[in-house]
């Protein structure tokens, strides 16, 4: 499996079987004055407490930032992973932001569906592509863990961002990172994939693999970033999910959305972003 830059896993700073709530690492960055939209790539959380996880960064210097993957309260966090895009302060291609269900309603008044129209700081020349990554979750332990984030109604000036659950899941908090980029750039590609591209949700299995084509040919292998946008996992065992990629080429890559142990993985999805610097 590939291990691109711009990734952090708690197992880089401690063993999985030494769970702790607060986990961080200083990571190098190319230059000062950047932003770092982040998403979750990997989760291993005990079933006996609510699923609580948040990814964020702080403490910027001229050469580094501190990346965090934290839980809280009685959650037992065995391991987690995240990825991020480095975006220059006045970048001409990317616009990004964060939306949380807590921006719409308090965490202790959970609801099934939450949406917000996101307005771009600067309109695009044409409707852009949107990448959505889950960034923070707080889900009740008593039912299956289900959450998805997606976009629709995309225009030059904005789009509708959704964070939803279904069934009997109680979603206290869901937070999504959004990244918008011009649809016609030859050096950028993005898209989504899901285990349901290769099997039905009601035929759960641990290992799920597919191939993604960029729909274009890069001049060289791009930087490939991928993070979760969807999970549907049974509450009868620990929540375990990881989004991995392998076999990268100039035209696409192999994706895996896998679990392990006795976890029941009904479905999972991810969004990818591929960027080639000229």
Short mmCIF file of C-alpha atoms in Angstrom, two decimals, residues 49-197:
data_model
loop_
_atom_site.label_atom_id
_atom_site.label_comp_id
_atom_site.label_asym_id
_atom_site.label_seq_id
_atom_site.Cartn_x
_atom_site.Cartn_y
_atom_site.Cartn_z
CA UNK A 49 -18.48 3.87 24.34
CA UNK A 50 -19.65 6.48 21.84
CA UNK A 51 -17.56 6.97 18.72
CA UNK A 52 -15.84 10.32 19.20
CA UNK A 53 -12.97 11.50 16.98
CA UNK A 54 -11.76 14.81 15.60
CA UNK A 55 -8.86 15.72 13.32
CA UNK A 56 -7.32 19.18 13.33
CA UNK A 57 -4.04 21.09 13.22
CA UNK A 58 -2.49 23.96 15.13
CA UNK A 59 0.86 25.41 16.26
CA UNK A 60 2.15 26.47 12.83
CA UNK A 61 5.80 27.47 12.45
CA UNK A 62 7.83 28.36 9.38
CA UNK A 63 8.52 24.67 8.77
CA UNK A 64 5.88 22.56 10.55
CA UNK A 65 2.40 22.16 12.00
CA UNK A 66 1.09 19.97 14.81
CA UNK A 67 -1.49 17.44 13.59
CA UNK A 68 -4.02 16.03 16.08
CA UNK A 69 -6.34 13.01 16.21
CA UNK A 70 -8.23 13.26 19.48
CA UNK A 71 -11.11 11.53 21.23
CA UNK A 72 -12.84 12.63 24.44
CA UNK A 73 -14.90 11.47 27.41
CA UNK A 74 -14.93 7.65 27.77
CA UNK A 75 -14.15 6.79 24.13
CA UNK A 76 -11.38 4.22 23.70
CA UNK A 77 -9.35 5.20 20.64
CA UNK A 78 -7.03 2.40 19.57
CA UNK A 79 -5.85 4.08 16.35
CA UNK A 80 -6.82 6.68 13.79
CA UNK A 81 -5.39 8.27 10.67
CA UNK A 82 -5.78 11.50 8.74
CA UNK A 83 -4.66 13.27 5.60
CA UNK A 84 -4.53 16.89 4.49
CA UNK A 85 -3.95 19.15 1.53
CA UNK A 86 -1.47 22.01 1.75
CA UNK A 87 -3.12 25.13 0.32
CA UNK A 88 -1.24 28.41 -0.07
CA UNK A 89 -2.87 31.48 1.43
CA UNK A 90 -3.75 33.03 -1.95
CA UNK A 91 -4.07 29.81 -3.94
CA UNK A 92 -5.79 30.37 -7.30
CA UNK A 93 -7.17 26.83 -7.67
CA UNK A 94 -8.50 25.68 -4.31
CA UNK A 95 -11.13 27.06 -2.00
CA UNK A 96 -11.96 25.16 1.18
CA UNK A 97 -13.78 25.25 4.47
CA UNK A 98 -15.50 23.26 7.21
CA UNK A 99 -19.15 22.68 8.07
CA UNK A 100 -20.46 20.94 11.19
CA UNK A 101 -23.89 19.82 12.22
CA UNK A 102 -23.18 21.89 15.34
CA UNK A 103 -23.31 24.97 13.10
CA UNK A 104 -26.96 24.08 12.50
CA UNK A 105 -28.14 22.63 15.83
CA UNK A 106 -26.70 21.69 19.25
CA UNK A 107 -25.02 18.30 19.62
CA UNK A 108 -27.62 17.20 22.18
CA UNK A 109 -30.47 17.76 19.72
CA UNK A 110 -29.42 15.22 17.08
CA UNK A 111 -31.23 14.96 13.77
CA UNK A 112 -31.02 12.66 10.78
CA UNK A 113 -30.32 15.18 8.03
CA UNK A 114 -28.38 18.43 8.09
CA UNK A 115 -27.52 20.67 5.16
CA UNK A 116 -26.12 24.12 4.51
CA UNK A 117 -25.54 26.14 1.35
CA UNK A 118 -21.83 26.95 1.14
CA UNK A 119 -21.00 30.19 -0.67
CA UNK A 120 -17.55 30.48 -2.24
CA UNK A 121 -15.42 33.48 -1.30
CA UNK A 122 -14.83 33.99 -5.03
CA UNK A 123 -17.09 32.60 -7.77
CA UNK A 124 -15.56 30.04 -10.12
CA UNK A 125 -15.64 30.49 -13.90
CA UNK A 126 -17.84 27.38 -14.09
CA UNK A 127 -19.23 24.93 -11.51
CA UNK A 128 -16.23 23.37 -9.73
CA UNK A 129 -15.56 19.88 -8.45
CA UNK A 130 -16.19 19.34 -4.73
CA UNK A 131 -14.21 17.02 -2.43
CA UNK A 132 -15.75 16.17 0.95
CA UNK A 133 -13.94 14.47 3.83
CA UNK A 134 -15.27 13.53 7.26
CA UNK A 135 -13.31 15.49 9.87
CA UNK A 136 -15.09 14.93 13.20
CA UNK A 137 -17.65 12.42 14.49
CA UNK A 138 -19.67 11.88 17.67
CA UNK A 139 -22.03 8.91 17.25
CA UNK A 140 -24.00 7.05 19.91
CA UNK A 141 -22.78 3.53 20.74
CA UNK A 142 -26.24 1.94 20.96
CA UNK A 143 -26.93 1.61 17.22
CA UNK A 144 -24.97 1.01 14.03
CA UNK A 145 -22.58 3.80 13.07
CA UNK A 146 -23.87 5.45 9.91
CA UNK A 147 -22.87 8.82 8.45
CA UNK A 148 -22.33 10.23 4.98
CA UNK A 149 -21.39 13.62 3.57
CA UNK A 150 -22.13 14.65 0.01
CA UNK A 151 -22.69 17.70 -2.19
CA UNK A 152 -25.36 18.66 -4.70
CA UNK A 153 -26.69 21.81 -6.35
CA UNK A 154 -23.15 22.85 -7.35
CA UNK A 155 -22.96 26.23 -9.11
CA UNK A 156 -20.28 28.83 -9.84
CA UNK A 157 -21.04 30.53 -6.53
CA UNK A 158 -21.61 27.66 -4.11
CA UNK A 159 -23.15 24.28 -3.33
CA UNK A 160 -25.34 22.42 -0.86
CA UNK A 161 -23.35 20.37 1.67
CA UNK A 162 -25.12 17.48 3.41
CA UNK A 163 -24.19 15.48 6.53
CA UNK A 164 -26.76 12.73 7.04
CA UNK A 165 -27.38 9.53 8.91
CA UNK A 166 -30.15 6.94 8.49
CA UNK A 167 -31.83 4.01 10.22
CA UNK A 168 -31.74 4.29 14.01
CA UNK A 169 -28.27 5.88 14.26
CA UNK A 170 -27.91 8.82 16.68
CA UNK A 171 -25.46 11.30 15.21
CA UNK A 172 -24.55 13.93 17.80
CA UNK A 173 -21.92 15.65 15.67
CA UNK A 174 -20.67 15.30 12.13
CA UNK A 175 -18.12 17.68 10.63
CA UNK A 176 -16.96 17.74 7.03
CA UNK A 177 -14.07 19.42 5.27
CA UNK A 178 -14.89 20.72 1.79
CA UNK A 179 -12.43 21.49 -0.99
CA UNK A 180 -13.50 23.06 -4.30
CA UNK A 181 -11.31 23.17 -7.41
CA UNK A 182 -11.83 24.14 -11.06
CA UNK A 183 -13.27 21.28 -13.10
CA UNK A 184 -11.07 21.95 -16.14
CA UNK A 185 -7.58 21.90 -14.62
CA UNK A 186 -5.31 19.35 -16.32
CA UNK A 187 -3.23 18.93 -13.14
CA UNK A 188 -6.13 18.16 -10.74
CA UNK A 189 -8.57 15.24 -10.57
CA UNK A 190 -11.07 14.21 -7.91
CA UNK A 191 -13.92 11.82 -7.35
CA UNK A 192 -15.55 9.33 -5.01
CA UNK A 193 -15.74 5.56 -4.59
CA UNK A 194 -17.68 3.23 -2.34
CA UNK A 195 -17.76 -0.43 -1.36
CA UNK A 196 -21.18 -0.54 -3.01
CA UNK A 197 -19.38 -0.03 -6.33
#
